[in-house]
Coordinates of C-alpha atoms in Angstrom, one line a residue:
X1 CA -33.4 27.4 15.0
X2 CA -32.6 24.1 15.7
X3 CA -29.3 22.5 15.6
X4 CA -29.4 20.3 12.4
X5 CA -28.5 16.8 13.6
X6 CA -25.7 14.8 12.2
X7 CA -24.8 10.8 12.4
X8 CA -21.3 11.4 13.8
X9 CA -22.7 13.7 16.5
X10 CA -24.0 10.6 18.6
X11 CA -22.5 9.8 21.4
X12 CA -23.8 6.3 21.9
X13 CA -21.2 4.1 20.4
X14 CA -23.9 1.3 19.2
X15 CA -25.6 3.3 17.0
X16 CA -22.5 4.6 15.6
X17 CA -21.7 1.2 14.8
X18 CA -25.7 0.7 13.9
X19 CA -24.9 3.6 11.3
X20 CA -21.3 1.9 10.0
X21 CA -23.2 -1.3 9.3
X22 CA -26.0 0.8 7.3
X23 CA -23.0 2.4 4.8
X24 CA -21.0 0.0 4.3
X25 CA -23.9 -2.5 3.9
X26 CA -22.9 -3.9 0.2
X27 CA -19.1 -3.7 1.3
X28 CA -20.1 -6.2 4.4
X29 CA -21.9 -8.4 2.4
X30 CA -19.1 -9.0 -0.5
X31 CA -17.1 -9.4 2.5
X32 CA -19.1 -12.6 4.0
X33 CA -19.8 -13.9 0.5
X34 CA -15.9 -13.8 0.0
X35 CA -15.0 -15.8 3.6
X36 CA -17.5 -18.1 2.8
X37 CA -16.0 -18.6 -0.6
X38 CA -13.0 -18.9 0.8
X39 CA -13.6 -21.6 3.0
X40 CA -15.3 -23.8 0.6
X41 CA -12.2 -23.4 -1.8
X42 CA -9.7 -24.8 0.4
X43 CA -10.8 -28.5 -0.9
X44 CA -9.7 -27.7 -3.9
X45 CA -6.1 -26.4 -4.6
X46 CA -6.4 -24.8 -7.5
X47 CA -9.7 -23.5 -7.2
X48 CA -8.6 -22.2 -3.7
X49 CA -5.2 -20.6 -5.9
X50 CA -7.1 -18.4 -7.9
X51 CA -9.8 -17.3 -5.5
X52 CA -6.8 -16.2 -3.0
X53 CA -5.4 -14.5 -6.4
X54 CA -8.5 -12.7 -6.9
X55 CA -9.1 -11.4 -3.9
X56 CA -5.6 -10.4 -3.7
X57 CA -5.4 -8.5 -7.2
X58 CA -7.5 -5.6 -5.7
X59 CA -7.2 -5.9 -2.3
X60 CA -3.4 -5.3 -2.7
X61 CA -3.4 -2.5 -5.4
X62 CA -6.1 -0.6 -3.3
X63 CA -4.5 -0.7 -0.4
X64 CA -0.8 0.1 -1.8
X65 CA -2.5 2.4 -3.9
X66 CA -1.8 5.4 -1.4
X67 CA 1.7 5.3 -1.8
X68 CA 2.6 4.3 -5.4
X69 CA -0.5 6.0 -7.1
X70 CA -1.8 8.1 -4.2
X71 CA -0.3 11.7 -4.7
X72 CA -0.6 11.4 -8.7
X73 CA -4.3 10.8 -8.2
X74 CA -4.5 13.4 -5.5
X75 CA -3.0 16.1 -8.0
X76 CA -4.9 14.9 -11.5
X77 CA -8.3 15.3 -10.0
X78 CA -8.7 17.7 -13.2
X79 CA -7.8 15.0 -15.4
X80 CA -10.2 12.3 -17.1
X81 CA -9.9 8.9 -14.8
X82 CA -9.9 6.5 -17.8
X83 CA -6.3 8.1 -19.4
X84 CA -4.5 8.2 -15.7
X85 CA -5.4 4.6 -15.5
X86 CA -4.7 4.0 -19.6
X87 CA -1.1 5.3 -18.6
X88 CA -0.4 3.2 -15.3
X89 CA -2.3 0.2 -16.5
X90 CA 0.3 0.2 -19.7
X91 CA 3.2 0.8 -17.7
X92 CA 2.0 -2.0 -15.3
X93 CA 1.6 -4.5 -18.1
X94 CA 5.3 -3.7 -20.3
X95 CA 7.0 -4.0 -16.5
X96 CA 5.8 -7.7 -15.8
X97 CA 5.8 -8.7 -19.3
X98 CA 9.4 -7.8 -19.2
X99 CA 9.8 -10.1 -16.0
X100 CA 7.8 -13.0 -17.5
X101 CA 9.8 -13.4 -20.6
X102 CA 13.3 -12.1 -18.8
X103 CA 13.2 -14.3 -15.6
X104 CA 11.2 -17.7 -17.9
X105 CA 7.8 -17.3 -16.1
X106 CA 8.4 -15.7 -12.9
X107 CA 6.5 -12.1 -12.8
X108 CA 8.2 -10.9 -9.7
X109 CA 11.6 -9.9 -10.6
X110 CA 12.5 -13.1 -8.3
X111 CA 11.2 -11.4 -5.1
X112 CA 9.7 -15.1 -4.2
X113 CA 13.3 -16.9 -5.1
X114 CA 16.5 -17.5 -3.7
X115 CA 19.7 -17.2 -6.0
X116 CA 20.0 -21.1 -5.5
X117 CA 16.0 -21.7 -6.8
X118 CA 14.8 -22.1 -3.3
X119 CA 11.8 -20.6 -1.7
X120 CA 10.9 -18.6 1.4
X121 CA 7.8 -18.5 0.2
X122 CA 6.6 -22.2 -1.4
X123 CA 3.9 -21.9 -3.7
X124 CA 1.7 -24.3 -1.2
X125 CA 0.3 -27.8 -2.9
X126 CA -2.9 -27.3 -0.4
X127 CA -4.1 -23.9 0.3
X128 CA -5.2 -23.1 4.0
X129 CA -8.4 -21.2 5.0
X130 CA -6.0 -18.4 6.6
X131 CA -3.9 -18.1 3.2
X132 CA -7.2 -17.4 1.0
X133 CA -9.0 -14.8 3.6
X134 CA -5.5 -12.5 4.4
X135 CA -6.5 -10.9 1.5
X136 CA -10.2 -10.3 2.8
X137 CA -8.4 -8.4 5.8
X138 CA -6.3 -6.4 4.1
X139 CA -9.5 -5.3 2.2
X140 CA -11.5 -4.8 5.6
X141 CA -8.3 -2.6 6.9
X142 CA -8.1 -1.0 3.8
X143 CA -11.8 0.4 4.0
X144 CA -11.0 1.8 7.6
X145 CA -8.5 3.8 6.2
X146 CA -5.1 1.7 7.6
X147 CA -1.9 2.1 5.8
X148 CA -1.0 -1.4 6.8
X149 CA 1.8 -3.2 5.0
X150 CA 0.6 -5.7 2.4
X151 CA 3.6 -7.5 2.6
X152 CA 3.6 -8.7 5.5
X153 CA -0.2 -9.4 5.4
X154 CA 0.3 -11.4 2.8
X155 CA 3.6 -13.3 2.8
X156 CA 3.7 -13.9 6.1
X157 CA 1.1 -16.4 5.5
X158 CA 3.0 -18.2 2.7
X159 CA 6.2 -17.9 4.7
X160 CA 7.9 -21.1 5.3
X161 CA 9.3 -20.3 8.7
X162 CA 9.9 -17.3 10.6
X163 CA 13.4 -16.1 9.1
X164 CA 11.0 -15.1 5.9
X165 CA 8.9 -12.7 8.4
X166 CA 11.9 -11.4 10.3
X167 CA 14.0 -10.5 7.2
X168 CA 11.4 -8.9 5.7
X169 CA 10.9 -6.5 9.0
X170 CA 14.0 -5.7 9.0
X171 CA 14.3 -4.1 5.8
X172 CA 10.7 -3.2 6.1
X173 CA 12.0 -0.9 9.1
X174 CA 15.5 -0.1 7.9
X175 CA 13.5 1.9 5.2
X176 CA 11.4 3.5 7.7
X177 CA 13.9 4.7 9.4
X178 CA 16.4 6.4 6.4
X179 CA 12.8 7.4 4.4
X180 CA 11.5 9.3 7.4
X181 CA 15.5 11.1 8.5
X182 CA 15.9 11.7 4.3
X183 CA 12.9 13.2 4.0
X184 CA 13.1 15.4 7.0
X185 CA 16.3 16.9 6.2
X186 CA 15.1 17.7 2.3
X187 CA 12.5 19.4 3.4
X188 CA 13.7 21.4 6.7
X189 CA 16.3 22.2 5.0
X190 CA 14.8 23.1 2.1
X191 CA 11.7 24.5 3.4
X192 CA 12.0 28.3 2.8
X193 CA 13.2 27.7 -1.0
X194 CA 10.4 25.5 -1.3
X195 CA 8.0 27.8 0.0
X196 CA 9.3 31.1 -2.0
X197 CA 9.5 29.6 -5.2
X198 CA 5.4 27.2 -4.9
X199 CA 3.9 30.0 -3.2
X200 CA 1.8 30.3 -6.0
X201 CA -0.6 28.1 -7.3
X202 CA 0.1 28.6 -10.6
X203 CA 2.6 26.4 -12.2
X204 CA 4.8 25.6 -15.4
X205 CA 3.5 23.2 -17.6
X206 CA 6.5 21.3 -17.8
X207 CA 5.4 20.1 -14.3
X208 CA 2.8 18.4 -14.8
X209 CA 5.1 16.3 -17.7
X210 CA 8.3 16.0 -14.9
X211 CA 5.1 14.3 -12.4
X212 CA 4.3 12.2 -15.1
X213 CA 7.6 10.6 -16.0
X214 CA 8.4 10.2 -12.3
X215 CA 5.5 8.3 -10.9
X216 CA 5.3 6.5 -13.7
X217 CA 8.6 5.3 -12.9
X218 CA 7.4 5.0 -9.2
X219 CA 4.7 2.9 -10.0
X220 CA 7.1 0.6 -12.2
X221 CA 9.3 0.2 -9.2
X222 CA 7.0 -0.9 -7.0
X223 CA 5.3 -3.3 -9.1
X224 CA 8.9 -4.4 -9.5
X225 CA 9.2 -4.3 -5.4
X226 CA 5.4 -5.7 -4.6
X227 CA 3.8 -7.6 -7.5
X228 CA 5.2 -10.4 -5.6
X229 CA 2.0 -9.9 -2.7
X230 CA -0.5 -10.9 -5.2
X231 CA 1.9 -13.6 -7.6
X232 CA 2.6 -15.3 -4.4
X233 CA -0.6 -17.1 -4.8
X234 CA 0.4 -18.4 -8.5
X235 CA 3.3 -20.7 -9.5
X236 CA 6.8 -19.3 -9.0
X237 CA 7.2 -20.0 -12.9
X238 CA 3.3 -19.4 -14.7
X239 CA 2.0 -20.5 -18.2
X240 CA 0.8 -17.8 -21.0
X241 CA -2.5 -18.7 -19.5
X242 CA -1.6 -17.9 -16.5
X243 CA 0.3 -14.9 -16.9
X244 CA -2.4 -13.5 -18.8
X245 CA -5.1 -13.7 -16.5
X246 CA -3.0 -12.4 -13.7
X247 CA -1.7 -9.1 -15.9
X248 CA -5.6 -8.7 -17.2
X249 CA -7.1 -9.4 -13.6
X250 CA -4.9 -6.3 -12.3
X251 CA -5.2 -4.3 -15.4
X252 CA -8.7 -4.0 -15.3
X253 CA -8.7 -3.7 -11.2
X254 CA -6.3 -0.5 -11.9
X255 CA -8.9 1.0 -14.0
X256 CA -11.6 0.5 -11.3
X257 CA -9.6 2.0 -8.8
X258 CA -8.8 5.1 -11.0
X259 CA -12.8 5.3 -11.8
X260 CA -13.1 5.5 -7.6
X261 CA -10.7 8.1 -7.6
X262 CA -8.5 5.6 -4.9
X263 CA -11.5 5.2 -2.6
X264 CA -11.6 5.7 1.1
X265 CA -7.8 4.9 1.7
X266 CA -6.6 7.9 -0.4
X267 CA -7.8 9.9 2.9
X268 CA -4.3 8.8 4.4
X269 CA -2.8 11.2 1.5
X270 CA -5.6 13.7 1.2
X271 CA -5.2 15.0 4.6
X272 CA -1.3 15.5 4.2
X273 CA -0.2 19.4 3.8
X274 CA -0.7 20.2 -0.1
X275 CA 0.1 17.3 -1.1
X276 CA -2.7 17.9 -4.6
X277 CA 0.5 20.4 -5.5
X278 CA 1.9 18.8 -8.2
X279 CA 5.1 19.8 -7.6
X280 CA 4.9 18.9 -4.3
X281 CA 3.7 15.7 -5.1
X282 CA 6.3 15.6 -7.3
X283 CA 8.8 15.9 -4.9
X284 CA 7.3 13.5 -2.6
X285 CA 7.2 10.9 -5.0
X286 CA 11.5 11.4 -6.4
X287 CA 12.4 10.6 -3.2
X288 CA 9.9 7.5 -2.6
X289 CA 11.1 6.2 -6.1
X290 CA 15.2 7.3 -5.3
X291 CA 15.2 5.1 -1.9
X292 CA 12.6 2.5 -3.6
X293 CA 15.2 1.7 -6.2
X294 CA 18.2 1.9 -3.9
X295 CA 16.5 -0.7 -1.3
X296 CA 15.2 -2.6 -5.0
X297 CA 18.6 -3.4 -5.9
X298 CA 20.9 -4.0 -2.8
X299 CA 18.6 -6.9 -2.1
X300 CA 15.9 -9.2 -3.4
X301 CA 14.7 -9.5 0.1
X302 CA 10.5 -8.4 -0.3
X303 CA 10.4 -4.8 1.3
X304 CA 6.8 -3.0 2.8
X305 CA 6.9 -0.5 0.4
X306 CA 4.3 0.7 3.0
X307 CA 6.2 2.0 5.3
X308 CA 9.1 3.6 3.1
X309 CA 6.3 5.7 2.1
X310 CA 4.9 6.3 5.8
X311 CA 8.2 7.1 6.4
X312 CA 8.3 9.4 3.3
X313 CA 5.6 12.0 4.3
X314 CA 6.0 11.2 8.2
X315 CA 9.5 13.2 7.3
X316 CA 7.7 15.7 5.3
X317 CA 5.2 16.3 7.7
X318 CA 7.8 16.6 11.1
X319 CA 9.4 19.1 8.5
X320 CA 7.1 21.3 7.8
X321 CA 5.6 21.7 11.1
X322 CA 9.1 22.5 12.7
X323 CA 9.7 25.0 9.7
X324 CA 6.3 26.8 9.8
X325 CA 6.6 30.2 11.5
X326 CA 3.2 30.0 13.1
X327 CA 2.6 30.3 16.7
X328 CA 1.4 28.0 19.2
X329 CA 2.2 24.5 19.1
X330 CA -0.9 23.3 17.9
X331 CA 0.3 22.5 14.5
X332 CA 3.0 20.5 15.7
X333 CA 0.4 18.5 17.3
X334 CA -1.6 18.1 14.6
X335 CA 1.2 16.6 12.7
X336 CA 2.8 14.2 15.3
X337 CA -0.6 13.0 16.1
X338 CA -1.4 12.3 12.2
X339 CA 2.3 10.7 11.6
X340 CA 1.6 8.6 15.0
X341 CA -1.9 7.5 14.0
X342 CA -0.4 6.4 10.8
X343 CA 2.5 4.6 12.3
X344 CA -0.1 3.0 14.9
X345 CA -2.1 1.5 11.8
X346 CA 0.9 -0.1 10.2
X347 CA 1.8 -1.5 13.3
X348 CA -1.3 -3.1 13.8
X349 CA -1.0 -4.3 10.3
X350 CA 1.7 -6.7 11.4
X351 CA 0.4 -8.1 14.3
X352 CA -2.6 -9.2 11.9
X353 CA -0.1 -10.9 9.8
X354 CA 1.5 -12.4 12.5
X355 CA -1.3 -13.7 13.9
X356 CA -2.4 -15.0 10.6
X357 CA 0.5 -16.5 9.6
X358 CA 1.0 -18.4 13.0
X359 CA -3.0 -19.9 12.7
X360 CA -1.9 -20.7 8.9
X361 CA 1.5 -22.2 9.5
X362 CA 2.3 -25.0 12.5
X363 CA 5.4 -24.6 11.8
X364 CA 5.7 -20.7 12.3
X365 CA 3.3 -20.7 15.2
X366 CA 5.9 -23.6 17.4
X367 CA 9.0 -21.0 16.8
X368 CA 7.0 -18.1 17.7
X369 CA 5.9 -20.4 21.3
X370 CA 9.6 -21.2 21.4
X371 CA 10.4 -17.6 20.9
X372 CA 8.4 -16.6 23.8
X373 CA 9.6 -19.7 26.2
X374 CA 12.8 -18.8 25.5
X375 CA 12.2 -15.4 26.9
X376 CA 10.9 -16.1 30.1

């Protein structure tokens, strides 16, 4: 009988590419329509302002999606998509309703300010073409499954100089670094008590209510932490008008998302070790919210939420292939090769930005020159 043949069997690159172009046909086509959108918006600002917006809204929330929403879709694939989003979608609406009314127009819990009323991050009177299309590449990244950090895709572009990009990686980072050794030493250490007592798949009820109340007050956090990616487009201060259309815009995007289950980026949590556990998943997501609100309050320097949560289950992972009792080294592998690939992606990620930000900003792309003279 013959072997039944399958697209990703072919070892000629082009028509692998041939068969990419084929699926993701109506995807590449509302990506051409958008850059061509985009250009013809830059002559006009605020035309150009809410296009960026737009684009932003979803590209953002279903790219971030993986880490604030991504393991409490993972484990409520038995409930109905429509009251998951109903719940996130409420919460996301009382947390910058609170932040428009508390900080007089600003949604972002002053992420975009200074203490003094200065910027960073000026809401531009003339958009550039690079500022209105970063969100189109975080959406193309997104569909190939990159974990890259939306805020640096994003505000690097609406960064004023280069000390707005640096401090931001170096918190970015700094999280990395105590999410990844945090999570590590929970679960190492914690790994045999873990494993006796979720062994079974059957769980307590009460769980699923404990999930609930913690990544709800996850997802709060990091609206707190990255609503600011997709206001930076709007006025640091916004009208009613304004507010409203930016809280319905991503309202309504949330419930899309939860309708496509998180789409092809919730493979990044999918393939993670029982992560649809909902105490696991529960776990996962105390921690992320515990260091979230730490890193929230110490500073209102914008954070990559991105990779606080990279670092989150690159711990977990490390863990739980030193801890397993198996032999051979092959899952060991497995798991340094899935927390490098995902550490590789968000890498990439900030190059892009980079490179955005210095075609969008003369000013960034002479310190970054100087930079390099300075060097050699």
């Amino acid at each position: 009988m013959a072997k039944k043949f399958k697209r990703y069997d072919r070892d000629r690159p082009y028509l692998n590419i041939l068969d990419f172009l084929s699926e993701e046909k109506t995807f590449l086509i509302i990506i051409v329509v958008g850059i061509i959108v985009a250009a013809t918006s830059t002559t006009n600002a605020n035309f150009a302002m809410w296009v960026g917006f737009f684009f932003a809204a979803y590209a953002a929330v279903a790219n971030d999606s993986i880490q604030s929403l991504g393991t409490f879709i993972e484990s409520n694939k038995a409930n109905k998509w429509w009251i998951l989003w109903l719940f996130i979608g409420g919460i996301f609406l009382v947390t910058v309703t609170f932040s428009f009314i508390y900080f007089d127009g600003d949604v972002t819990y002053q992420r975009l300010t200074n203490p003094d009323g200065t910027s960073d991050y000026p809401h531009p009177e003339k958009f550039t073409f690079f500022q209105v299309i970063a969100p189109l590449v975080l959406l193309i990244l997104t569909r190939l499954k990159m974990p890259v950090s939306t805020t640096f895709l994003l505000l690097s572009v609406f960064s004023a100089d280069t000390s707005g990009i640096t401090s931001v990686i170096f918190k970015s980072w700094s999280g990395y670094i105590l999410a990844f050794i945090i999570s590590f030493l929970v679960w190492y250490l914690s790994y045999n008590t873990i494993r006796k007592y979720f062994k079974s798949r059957k769980h307590s009820q009460y769980w699923m209510a404990v999930q609930w109340i913690v990544s709800g007050t996850l997802w709060a956090t990091w609206v707190m932490q990255d609503g600011a990616n997709i206001a930076v487009f709007l006025p640091r201060s916004q009208t009613v008008g304004q507010f409203s259309i930016f809280a319905l815009t991503i309202f309504f995007g949330l419930g899309l998302l939860f309708y496509l289950r998180g789409d092809k980026i919730q493979g990044v949590v999918s393939e993670k070790t029982r992560v649809s556990d909902i105490r696991a998943a529960t776990l996962i997501d105390l921690s992320y919210v515990i260091l979230l609100v730490y890193k929230l309050f110490i500073s209102t320097v914008p954070m990559s939420t991105t990779w606080v949560f990279l670092g989150i289950i690159g711990g977990r992972e490390i863990a739980i292939s030193l801890s397993r009792k198996k032999k051979g080294n092959k899952h060991k592998k497995k798991a340094a090769l899935m927390i490098g690939k995902d550490f590789g992606y968000a890498m990439i990620g900030l190059f892009v930005s980079i490179i955005l930000a210095a075609s969008g900003n003369s000013a960034i792309r002479d310190e970054i020159y100087s930079s390099i003279q300075n060097l050699f």
